[in-house]
PDB file of C-alpha atoms and ligand atoms in Angstrom:
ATOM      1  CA  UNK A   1     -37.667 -65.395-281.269  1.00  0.00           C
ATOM      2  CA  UNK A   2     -41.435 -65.573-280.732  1.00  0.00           C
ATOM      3  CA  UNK A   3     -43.014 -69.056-279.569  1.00  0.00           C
ATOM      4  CA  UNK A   4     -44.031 -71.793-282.032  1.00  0.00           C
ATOM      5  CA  UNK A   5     -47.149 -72.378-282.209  1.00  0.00           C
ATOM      6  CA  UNK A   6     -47.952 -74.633-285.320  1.00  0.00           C
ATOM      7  CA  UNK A   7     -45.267 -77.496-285.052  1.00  0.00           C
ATOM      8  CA  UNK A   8     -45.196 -79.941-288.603  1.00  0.00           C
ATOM      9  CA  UNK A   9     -42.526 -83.041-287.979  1.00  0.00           C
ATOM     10  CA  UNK A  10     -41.765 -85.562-290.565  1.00  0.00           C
ATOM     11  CA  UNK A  11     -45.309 -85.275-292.484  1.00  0.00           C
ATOM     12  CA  UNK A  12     -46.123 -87.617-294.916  1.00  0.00           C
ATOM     13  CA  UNK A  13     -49.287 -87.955-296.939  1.00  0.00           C
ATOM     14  CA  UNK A  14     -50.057 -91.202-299.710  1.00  0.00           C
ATOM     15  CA  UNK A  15     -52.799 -91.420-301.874  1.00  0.00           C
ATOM     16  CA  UNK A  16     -52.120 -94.970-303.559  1.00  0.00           C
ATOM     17  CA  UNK A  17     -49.222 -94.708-305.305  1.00  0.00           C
ATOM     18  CA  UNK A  18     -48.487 -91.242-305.319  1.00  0.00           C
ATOM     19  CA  UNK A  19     -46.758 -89.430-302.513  1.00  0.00           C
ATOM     20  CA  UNK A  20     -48.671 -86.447-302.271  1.00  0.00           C
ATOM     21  CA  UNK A  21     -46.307 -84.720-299.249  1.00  0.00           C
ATOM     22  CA  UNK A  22     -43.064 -86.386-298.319  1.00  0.00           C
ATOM     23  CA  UNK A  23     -41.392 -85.551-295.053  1.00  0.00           C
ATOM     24  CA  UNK A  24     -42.730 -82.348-294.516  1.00  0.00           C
ATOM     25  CA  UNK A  25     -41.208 -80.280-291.296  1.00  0.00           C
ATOM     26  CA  UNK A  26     -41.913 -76.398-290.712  1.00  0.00           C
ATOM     27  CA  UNK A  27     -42.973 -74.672-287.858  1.00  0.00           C
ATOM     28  CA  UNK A  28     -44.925 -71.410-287.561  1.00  0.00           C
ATOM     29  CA  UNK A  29     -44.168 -68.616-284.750  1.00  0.00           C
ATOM     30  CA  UNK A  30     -46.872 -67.138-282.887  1.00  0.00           C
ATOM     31  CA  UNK A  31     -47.670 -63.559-284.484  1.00  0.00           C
ATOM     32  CA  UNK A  32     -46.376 -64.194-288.211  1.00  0.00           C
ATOM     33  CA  UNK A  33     -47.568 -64.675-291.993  1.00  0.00           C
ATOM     34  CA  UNK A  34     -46.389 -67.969-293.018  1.00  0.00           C
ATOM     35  CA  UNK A  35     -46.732 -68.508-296.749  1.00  0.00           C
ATOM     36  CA  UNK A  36     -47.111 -71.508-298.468  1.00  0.00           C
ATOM     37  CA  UNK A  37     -46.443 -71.462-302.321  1.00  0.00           C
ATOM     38  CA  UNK A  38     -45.473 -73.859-305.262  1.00  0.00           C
ATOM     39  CA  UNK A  39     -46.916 -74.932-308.219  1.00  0.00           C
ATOM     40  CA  UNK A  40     -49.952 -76.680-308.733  1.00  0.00           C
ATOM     41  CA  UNK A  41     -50.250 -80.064-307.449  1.00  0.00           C
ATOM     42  CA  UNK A  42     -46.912 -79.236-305.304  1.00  0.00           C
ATOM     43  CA  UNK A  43     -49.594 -81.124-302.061  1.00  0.00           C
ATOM     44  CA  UNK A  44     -50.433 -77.543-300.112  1.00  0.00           C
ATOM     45  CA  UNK A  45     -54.144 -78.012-300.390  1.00  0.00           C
ATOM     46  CA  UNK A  46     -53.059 -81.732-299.169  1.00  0.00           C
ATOM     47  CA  UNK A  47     -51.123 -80.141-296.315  1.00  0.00           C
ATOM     48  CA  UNK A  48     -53.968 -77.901-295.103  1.00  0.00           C
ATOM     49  CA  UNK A  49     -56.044 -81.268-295.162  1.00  0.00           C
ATOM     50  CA  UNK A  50     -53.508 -82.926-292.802  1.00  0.00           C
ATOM     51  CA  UNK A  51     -53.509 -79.884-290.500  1.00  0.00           C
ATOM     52  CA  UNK A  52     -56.611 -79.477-290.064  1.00  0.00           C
ATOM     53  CA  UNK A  53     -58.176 -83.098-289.505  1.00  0.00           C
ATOM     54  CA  UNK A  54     -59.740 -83.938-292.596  1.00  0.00           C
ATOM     55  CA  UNK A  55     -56.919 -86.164-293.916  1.00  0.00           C
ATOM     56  CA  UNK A  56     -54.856 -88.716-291.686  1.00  0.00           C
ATOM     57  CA  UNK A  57     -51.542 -88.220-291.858  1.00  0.00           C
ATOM     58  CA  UNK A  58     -49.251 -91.204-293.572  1.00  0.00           C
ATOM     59  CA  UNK A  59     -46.503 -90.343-291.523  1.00  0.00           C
ATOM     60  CA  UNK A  60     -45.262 -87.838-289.462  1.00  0.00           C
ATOM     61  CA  UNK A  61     -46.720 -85.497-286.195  1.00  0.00           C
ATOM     62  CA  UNK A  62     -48.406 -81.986-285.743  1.00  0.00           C
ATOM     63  CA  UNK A  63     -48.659 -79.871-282.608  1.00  0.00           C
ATOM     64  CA  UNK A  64     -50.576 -76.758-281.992  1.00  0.00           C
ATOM     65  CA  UNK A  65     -49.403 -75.062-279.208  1.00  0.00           C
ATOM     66  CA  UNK A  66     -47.356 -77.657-277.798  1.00  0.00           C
ATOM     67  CA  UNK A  67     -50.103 -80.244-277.740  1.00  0.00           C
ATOM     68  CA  UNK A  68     -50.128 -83.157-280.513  1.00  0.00           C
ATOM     69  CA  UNK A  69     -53.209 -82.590-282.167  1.00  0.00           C
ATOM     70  CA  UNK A  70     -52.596 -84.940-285.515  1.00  0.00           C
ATOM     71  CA  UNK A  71     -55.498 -87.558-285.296  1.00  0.00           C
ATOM     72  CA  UNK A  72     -57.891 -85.828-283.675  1.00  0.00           C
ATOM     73  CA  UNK A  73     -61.232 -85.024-285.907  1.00  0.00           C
ATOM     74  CA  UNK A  74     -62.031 -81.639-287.414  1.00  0.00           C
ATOM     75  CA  UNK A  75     -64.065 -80.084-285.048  1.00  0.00           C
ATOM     76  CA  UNK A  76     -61.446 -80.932-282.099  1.00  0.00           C
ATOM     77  CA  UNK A  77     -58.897 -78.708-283.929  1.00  0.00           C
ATOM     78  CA  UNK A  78     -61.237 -76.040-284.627  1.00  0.00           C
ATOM     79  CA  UNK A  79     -61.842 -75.656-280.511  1.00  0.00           C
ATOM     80  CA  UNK A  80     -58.111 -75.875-280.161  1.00  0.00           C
ATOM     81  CA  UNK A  81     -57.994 -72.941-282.003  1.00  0.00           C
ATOM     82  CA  UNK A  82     -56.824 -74.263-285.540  1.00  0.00           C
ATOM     83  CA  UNK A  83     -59.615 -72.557-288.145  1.00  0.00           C
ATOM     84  CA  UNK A  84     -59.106 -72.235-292.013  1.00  0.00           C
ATOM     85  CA  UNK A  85     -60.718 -71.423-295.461  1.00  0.00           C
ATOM     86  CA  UNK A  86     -61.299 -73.840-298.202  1.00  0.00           C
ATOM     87  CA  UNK A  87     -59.716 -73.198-302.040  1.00  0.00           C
ATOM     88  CA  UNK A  88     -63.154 -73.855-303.359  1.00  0.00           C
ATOM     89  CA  UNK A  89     -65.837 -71.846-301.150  1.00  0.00           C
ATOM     90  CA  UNK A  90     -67.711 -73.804-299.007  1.00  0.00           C
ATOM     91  CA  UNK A  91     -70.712 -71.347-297.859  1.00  0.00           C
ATOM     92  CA  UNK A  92     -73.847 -72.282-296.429  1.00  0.00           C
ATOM     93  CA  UNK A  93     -75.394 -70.778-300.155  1.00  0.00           C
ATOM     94  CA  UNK A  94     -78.729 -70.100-298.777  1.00  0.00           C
ATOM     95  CA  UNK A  95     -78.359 -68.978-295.477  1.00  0.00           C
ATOM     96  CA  UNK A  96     -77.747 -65.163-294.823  1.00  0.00           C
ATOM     97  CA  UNK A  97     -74.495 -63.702-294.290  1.00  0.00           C
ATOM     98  CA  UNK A  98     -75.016 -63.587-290.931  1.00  0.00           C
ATOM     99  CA  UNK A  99     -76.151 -66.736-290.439  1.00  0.00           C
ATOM    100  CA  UNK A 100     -73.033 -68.042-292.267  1.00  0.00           C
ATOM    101  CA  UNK A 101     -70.786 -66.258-289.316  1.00  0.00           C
ATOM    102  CA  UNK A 102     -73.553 -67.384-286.527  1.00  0.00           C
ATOM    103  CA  UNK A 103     -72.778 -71.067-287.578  1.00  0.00           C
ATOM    104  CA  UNK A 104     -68.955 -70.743-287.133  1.00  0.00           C
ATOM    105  CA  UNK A 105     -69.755 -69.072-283.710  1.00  0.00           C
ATOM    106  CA  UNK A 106     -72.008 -71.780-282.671  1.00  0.00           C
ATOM    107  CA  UNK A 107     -69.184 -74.698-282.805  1.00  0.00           C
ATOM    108  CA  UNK A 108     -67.606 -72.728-279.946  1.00  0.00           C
ATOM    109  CA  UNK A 109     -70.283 -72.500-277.462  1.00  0.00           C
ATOM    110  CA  UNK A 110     -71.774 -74.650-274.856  1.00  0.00           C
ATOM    111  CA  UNK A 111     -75.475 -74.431-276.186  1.00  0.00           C
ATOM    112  CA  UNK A 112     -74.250 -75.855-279.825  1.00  0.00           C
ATOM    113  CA  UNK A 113     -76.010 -76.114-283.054  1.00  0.00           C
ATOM    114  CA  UNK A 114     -78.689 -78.129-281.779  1.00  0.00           C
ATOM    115  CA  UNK A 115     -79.595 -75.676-278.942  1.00  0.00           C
ATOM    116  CA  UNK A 116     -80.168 -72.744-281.095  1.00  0.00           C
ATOM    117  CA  UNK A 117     -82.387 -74.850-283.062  1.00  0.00           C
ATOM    118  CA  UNK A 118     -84.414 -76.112-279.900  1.00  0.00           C
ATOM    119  CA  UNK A 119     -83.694 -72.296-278.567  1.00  0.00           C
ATOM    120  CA  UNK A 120     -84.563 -73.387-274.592  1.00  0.00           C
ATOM    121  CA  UNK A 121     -84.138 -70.661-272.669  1.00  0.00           C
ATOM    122  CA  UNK A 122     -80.660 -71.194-271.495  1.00  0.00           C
ATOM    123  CA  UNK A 123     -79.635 -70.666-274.700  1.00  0.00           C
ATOM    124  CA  UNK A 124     -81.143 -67.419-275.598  1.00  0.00           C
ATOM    125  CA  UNK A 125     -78.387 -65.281-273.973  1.00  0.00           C
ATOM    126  CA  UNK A 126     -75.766 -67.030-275.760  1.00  0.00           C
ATOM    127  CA  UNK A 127     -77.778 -66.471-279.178  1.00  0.00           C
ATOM    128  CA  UNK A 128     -78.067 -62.863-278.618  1.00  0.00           C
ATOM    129  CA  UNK A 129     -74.548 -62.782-277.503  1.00  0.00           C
ATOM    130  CA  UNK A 130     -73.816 -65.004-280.977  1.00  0.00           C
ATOM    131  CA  UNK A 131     -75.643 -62.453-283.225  1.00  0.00           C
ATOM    132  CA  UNK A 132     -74.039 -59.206-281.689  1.00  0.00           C
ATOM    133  CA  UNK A 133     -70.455 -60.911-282.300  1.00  0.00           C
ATOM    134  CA  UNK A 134     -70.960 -62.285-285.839  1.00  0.00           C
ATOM    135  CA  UNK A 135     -72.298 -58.631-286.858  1.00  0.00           C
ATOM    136  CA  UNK A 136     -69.064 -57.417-285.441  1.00  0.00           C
ATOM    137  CA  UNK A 137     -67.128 -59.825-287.499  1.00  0.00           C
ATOM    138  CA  UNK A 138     -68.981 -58.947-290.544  1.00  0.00           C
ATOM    139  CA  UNK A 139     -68.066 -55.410-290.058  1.00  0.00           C
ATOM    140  CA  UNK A 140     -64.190 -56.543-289.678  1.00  0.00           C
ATOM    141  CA  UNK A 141     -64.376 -58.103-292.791  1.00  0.00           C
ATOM    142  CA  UNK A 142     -65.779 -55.838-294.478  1.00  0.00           C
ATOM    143  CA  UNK A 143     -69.387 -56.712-294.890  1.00  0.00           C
ATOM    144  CA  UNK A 144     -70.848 -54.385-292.549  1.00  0.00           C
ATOM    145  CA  UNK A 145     -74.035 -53.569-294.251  1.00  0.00           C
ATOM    146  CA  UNK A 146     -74.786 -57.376-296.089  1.00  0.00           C
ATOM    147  CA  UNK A 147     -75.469 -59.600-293.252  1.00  0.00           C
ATOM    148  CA  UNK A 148     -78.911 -59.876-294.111  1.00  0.00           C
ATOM    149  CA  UNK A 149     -78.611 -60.759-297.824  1.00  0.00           C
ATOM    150  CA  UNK A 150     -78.139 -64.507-298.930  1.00  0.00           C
ATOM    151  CA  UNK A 151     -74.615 -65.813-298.698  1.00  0.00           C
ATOM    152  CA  UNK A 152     -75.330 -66.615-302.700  1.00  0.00           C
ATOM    153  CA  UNK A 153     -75.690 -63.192-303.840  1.00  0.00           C
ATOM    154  CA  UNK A 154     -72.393 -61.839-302.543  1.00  0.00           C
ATOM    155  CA  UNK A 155     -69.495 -61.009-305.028  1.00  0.00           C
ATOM    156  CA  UNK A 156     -66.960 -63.939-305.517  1.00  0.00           C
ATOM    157  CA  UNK A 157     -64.909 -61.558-303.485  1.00  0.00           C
ATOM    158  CA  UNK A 158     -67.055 -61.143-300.982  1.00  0.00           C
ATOM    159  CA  UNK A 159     -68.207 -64.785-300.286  1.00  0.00           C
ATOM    160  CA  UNK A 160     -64.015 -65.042-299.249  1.00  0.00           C
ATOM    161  CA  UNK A 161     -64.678 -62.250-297.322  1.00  0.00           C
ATOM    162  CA  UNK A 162     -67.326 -64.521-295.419  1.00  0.00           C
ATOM    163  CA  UNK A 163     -65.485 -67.503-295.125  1.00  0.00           C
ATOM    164  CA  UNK A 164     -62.901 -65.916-293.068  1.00  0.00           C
ATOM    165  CA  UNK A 165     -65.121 -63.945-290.979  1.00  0.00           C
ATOM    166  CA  UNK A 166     -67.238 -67.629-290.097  1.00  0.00           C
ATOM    167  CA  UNK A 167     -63.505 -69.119-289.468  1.00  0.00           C
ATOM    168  CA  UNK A 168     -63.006 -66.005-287.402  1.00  0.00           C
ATOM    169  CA  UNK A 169     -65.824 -66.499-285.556  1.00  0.00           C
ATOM    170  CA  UNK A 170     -64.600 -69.861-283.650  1.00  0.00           C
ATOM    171  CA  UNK A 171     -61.807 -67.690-282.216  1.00  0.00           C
ATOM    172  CA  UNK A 172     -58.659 -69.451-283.614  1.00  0.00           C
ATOM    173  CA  UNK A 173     -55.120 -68.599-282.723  1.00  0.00           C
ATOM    174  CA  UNK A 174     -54.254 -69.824-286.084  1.00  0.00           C
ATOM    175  CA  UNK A 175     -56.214 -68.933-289.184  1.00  0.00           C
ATOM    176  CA  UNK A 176     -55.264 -71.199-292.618  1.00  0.00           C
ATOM    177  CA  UNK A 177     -56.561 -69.478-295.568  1.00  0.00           C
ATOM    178  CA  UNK A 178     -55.819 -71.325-299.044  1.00  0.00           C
ATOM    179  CA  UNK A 179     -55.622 -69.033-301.880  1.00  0.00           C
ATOM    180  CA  UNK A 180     -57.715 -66.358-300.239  1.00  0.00           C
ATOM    181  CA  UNK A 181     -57.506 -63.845-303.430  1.00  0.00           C
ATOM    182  CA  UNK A 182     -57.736 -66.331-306.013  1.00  0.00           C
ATOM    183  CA  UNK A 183     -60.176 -65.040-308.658  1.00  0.00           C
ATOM    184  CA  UNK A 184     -59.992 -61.115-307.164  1.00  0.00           C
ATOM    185  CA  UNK A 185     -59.000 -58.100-308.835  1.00  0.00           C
ATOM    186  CA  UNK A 186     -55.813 -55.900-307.957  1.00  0.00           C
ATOM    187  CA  UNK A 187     -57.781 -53.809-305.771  1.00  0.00           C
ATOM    188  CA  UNK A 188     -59.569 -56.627-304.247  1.00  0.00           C
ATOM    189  CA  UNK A 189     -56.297 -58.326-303.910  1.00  0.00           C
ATOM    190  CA  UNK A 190     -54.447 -54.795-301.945  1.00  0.00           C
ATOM    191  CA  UNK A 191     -57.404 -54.860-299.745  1.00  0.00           C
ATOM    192  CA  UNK A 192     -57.353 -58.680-298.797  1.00  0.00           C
ATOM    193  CA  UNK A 193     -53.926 -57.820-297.509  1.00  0.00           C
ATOM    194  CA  UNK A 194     -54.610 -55.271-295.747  1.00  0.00           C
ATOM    195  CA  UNK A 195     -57.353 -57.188-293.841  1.00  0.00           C
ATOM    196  CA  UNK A 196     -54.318 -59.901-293.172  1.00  0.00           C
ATOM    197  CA  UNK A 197     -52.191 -57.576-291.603  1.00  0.00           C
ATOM    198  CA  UNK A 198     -55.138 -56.394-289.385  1.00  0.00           C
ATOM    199  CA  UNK A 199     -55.434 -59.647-288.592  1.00  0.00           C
ATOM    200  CA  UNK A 200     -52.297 -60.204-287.667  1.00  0.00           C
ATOM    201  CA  UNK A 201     -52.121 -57.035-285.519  1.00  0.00           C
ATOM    202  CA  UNK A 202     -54.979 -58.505-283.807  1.00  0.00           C
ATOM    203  CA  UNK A 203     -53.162 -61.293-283.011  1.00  0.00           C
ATOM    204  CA  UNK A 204     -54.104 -63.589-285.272  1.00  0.00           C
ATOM    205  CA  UNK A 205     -51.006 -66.216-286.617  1.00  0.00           C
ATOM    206  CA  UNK A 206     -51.833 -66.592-290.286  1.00  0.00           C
ATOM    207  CA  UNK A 207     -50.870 -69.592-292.915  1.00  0.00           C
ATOM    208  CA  UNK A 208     -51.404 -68.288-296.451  1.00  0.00           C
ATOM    209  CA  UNK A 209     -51.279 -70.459-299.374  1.00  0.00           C
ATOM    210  CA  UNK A 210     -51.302 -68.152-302.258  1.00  0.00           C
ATOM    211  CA  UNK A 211     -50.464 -68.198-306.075  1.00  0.00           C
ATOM    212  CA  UNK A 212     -49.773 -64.107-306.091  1.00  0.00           C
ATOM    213  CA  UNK A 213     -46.024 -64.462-305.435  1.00  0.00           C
ATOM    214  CA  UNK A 214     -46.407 -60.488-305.255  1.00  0.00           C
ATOM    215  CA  UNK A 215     -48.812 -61.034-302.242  1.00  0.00           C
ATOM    216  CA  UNK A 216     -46.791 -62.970-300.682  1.00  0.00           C
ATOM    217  CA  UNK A 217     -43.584 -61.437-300.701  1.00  0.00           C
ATOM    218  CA  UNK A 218     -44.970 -58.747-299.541  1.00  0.00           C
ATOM    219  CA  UNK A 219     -46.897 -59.921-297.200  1.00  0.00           C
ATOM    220  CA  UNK A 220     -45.129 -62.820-295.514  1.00  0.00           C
ATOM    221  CA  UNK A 221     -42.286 -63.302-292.882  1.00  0.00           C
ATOM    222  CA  UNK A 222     -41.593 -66.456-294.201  1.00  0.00           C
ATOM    223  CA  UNK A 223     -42.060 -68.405-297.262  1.00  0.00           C
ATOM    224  CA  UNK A 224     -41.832 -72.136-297.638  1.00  0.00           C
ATOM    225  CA  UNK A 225     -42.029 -73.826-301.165  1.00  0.00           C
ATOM    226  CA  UNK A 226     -43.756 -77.132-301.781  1.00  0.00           C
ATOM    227  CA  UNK A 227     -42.452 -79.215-304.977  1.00  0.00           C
ATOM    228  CA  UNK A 228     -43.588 -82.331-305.488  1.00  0.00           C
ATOM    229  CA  UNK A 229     -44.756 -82.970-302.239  1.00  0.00           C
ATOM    230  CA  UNK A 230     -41.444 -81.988-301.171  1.00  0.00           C
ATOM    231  CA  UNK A 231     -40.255 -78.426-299.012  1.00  0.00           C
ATOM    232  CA  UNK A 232     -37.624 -77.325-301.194  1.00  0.00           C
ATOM    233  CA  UNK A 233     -37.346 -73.798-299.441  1.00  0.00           C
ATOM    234  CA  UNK A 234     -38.439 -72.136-296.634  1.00  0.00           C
ATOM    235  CA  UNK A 235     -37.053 -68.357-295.532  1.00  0.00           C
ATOM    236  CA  UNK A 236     -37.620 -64.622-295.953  1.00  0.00           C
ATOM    237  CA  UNK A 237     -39.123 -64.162-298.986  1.00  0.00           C
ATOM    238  CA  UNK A 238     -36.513 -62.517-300.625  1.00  0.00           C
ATOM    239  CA  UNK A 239     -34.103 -65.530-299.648  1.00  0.00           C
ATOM    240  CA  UNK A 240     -36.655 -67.458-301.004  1.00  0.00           C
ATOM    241  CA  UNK A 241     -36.911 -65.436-304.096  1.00  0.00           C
ATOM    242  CA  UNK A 242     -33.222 -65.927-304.955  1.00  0.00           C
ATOM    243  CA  UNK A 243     -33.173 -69.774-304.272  1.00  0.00           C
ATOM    244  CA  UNK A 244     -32.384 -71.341-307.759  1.00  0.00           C
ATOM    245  CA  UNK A 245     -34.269 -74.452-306.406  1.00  0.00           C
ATOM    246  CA  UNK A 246     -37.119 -72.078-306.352  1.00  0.00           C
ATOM    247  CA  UNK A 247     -36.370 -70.505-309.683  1.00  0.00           C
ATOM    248  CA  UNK A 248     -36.129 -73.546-311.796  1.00  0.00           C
ATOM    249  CA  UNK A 249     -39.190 -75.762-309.748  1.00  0.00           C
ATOM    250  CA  UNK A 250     -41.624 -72.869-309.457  1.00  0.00           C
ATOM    251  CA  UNK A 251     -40.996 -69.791-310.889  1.00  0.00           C
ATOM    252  CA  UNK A 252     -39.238 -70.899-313.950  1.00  0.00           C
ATOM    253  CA  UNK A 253     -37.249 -68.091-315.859  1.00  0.00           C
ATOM    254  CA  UNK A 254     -39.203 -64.875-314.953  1.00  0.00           C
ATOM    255  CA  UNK A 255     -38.376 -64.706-311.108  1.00  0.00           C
ATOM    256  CA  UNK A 256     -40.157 -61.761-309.891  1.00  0.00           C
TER     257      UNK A 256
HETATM  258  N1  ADP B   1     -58.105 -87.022-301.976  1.00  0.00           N
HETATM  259  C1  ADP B   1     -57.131 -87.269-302.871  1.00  0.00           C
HETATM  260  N2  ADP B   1     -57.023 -88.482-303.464  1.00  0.00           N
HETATM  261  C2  ADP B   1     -56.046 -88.728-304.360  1.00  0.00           C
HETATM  262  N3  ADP B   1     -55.110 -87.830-304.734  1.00  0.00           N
HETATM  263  C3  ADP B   1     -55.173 -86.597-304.185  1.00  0.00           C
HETATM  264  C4  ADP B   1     -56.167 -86.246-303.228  1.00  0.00           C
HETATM  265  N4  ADP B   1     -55.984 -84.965-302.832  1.00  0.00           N
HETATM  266  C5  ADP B   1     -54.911 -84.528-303.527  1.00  0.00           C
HETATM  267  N5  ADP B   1     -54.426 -85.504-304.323  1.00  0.00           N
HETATM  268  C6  ADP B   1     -53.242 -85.406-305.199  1.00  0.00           C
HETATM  269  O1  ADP B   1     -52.166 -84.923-304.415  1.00  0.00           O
HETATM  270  C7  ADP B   1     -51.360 -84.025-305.158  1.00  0.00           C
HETATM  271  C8  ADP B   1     -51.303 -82.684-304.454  1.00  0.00           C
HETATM  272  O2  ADP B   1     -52.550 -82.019-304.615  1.00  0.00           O
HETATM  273  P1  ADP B   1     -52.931 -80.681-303.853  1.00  0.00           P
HETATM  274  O3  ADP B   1     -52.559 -80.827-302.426  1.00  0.00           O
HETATM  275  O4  ADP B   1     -54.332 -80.364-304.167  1.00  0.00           O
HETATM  276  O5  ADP B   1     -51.939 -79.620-304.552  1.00  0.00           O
HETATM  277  P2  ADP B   1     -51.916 -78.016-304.490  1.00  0.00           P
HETATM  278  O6  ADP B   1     -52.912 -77.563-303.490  1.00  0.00           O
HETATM  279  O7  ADP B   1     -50.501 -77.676-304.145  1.00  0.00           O
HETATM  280  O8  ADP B   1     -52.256 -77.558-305.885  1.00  0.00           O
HETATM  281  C9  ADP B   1     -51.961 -83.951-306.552  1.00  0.00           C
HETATM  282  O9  ADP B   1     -51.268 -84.856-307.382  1.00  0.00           O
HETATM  283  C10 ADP B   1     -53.391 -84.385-306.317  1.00  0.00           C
HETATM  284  O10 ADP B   1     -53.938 -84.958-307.471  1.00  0.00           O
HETATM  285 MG1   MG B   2     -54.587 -76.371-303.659  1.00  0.00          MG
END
C-alpha cells in the first residue's frame, strides 16, 4: 500500500447552526484519484475550504505528508505542496494566459510577487526562468498556442484548463480540483480525463470533486460520498456504486 499523504481526522465544520461537515476522516495515498461526490450541499466545496486554509476547521486535524498543516493560512499550504481549483473560476480576467500561470509560479519563488514588479536584477533570472516554465505548463494543459490572449477570452473550458495549469505551476504534490468539467461538453469532459491521468502519471496525487458519476468511476481509485456533511461511503467505485446508502442519499433510483 502506497504512503498517505493527505491525512483528514475527525473534521468538523459549523456555520451557525448548521453542521456543514461532521466528523469527517479519509485519507488519500500518494499516486491516486480520490473522488469526492454527493449531492449538492452534501459540504465538499466546505471540505476543500478546510483543506486548503481558507476555512478553520470546527473540529478535527489534517496532515499533509505527515506534518499537521490545519491552521496554517493559505499560502503556507500552497508551499507545502497542497494546490487546488475553485468551483467558480477565479482567473486573473485581464491578465494574459500566461500571466495567469506566471502568478501561480511566483508564490513559489524567493524573488515573490513584489520582486517581479520592482524587477531588480536578482530577480531577472528567476523571471525568465518563470516565463519558460509557465509556457511549458500551458502547453501541458493544453493551451499551447493562447498564452498571449486575455485570460477573459478563453472558452469556459479553457479558463479550467488555466486554473489548473496556475495551480500546477506552484509545484504541488497534491492537486484539489472541484468540479473541474462542470459546464464542458462530452468531448471536453474525455479530454479533461485524460489530462488527469497524465497528471497522475506525472506524479501528481489528485482530489476530484465531481458531479459526472461516469467520470468518476472511471476515473477514480477511490470514491468517498459526502451526505449531509456526513461520509457515508468511501471505496472502489464500483463498491461504492452498489452501496444502498449511496443509492438512496445520492443517486436515488437510477444507479448508474
Ligand atoms: N461560508 C458559509 N457560510 C454559511 N454556510 C455555508 C458556507 N459555506 C457553505 N455553507 C453551507 O454548508 C453546506 C455545504 O455547502 P458546500 O460545501 O458548498 O456543498 P457542496 O460543495 O457539496 O455542494 C450548505 O448547506 C451551504 O449552504
Ligand atoms: Mg461545491
Amino acid at each position: 500500500m502506497a504512503a498517505q499523504l493527505l491525512r483528514v481526522v475527525g473534521v468538523s465544520k459549523r456555520f451557525g447552526g448548521l453542521s456543514a461537515l461532521d466528523d469527517v476522516s479519509l485519507s488519500v495515498a500518494q499516486g491516486e484519484i480520490y473522488g469526492l461526490i454527493g449531492p449538492n450541499g452534501a459540504g465538499k466545496t466546505t471540505l476543500f475550504n478546510c483543506l486548503t486554509g481558507l476555512y478553520s476547521l470546527s473540529a478535527g486535524e489534517i496532515h499533509l505528508g505527515g506534518a499537521a498543516i490545519h491552521g496554517h493560512k493559505p499560502h503556507q499550504i500552497v508551499a507545502a505542496g497542497f494546490a487546488r481549483t475553485f468551483q467558480n473560476i477565479r482567473l486573473f480576467a485581464n491578465m494574459t494566459v500566461l500571466e495567469n500561470v506566471m502568478v501561480g509560479r511566483h508564490a513559489r519563488t524567493r524573488a515573490g510577487v513584489l520582486g517581479a514588479v520592482l524587477r531588480c536584477a536578482r530577480t531577472r533570472g528567476e523571471e525568465r526562468a518563470i516565463h519558460d516554465r509557465s509556457r511549458e505548463l500551458l502547453d501541458y494543459v493544453g493551451l499551447k498556442h493562447k498564452g498571449r490572449g486575455l485570460a477573459c477570452h478563453l472558452s469556459y473550458g479553457d479558463q479550467r484548463r488555466l486554473e489548473i495549469a496556475r495551480a500546477l505551476a506552484t509545484d504541488p504534490q497534491l492537486l484539489a480540483l472541484d468540479e473541474p468539467v462542470a459546464g464542458m461538453n462530452p468531448s471536453e469532459r474525455r479530454e479533461m480525463g485524460a489530462l488527469f491521468l497524465k497528471l497522475r502519471e506525472g506524479g501528481v496525487t489528485l482530489l476530484l470533486i465531481e458531479h459526472d458519476v461516469k467520470l468518476v468511476m472511471g476515473l477514480c481509485d477511490r470514491v468517498a460520498v459526502l451526505d449531509y456533511g456526513r461520509k457515508i461511503a468511501e471505496g472502489t467505485p464500483e463498491n461504492v456504486r452498489q452501496d444502498p446508502a449511496v443509492i438512496a442519499a445520492y443517486l436515488g433510483s437510477e444507479a448508474p
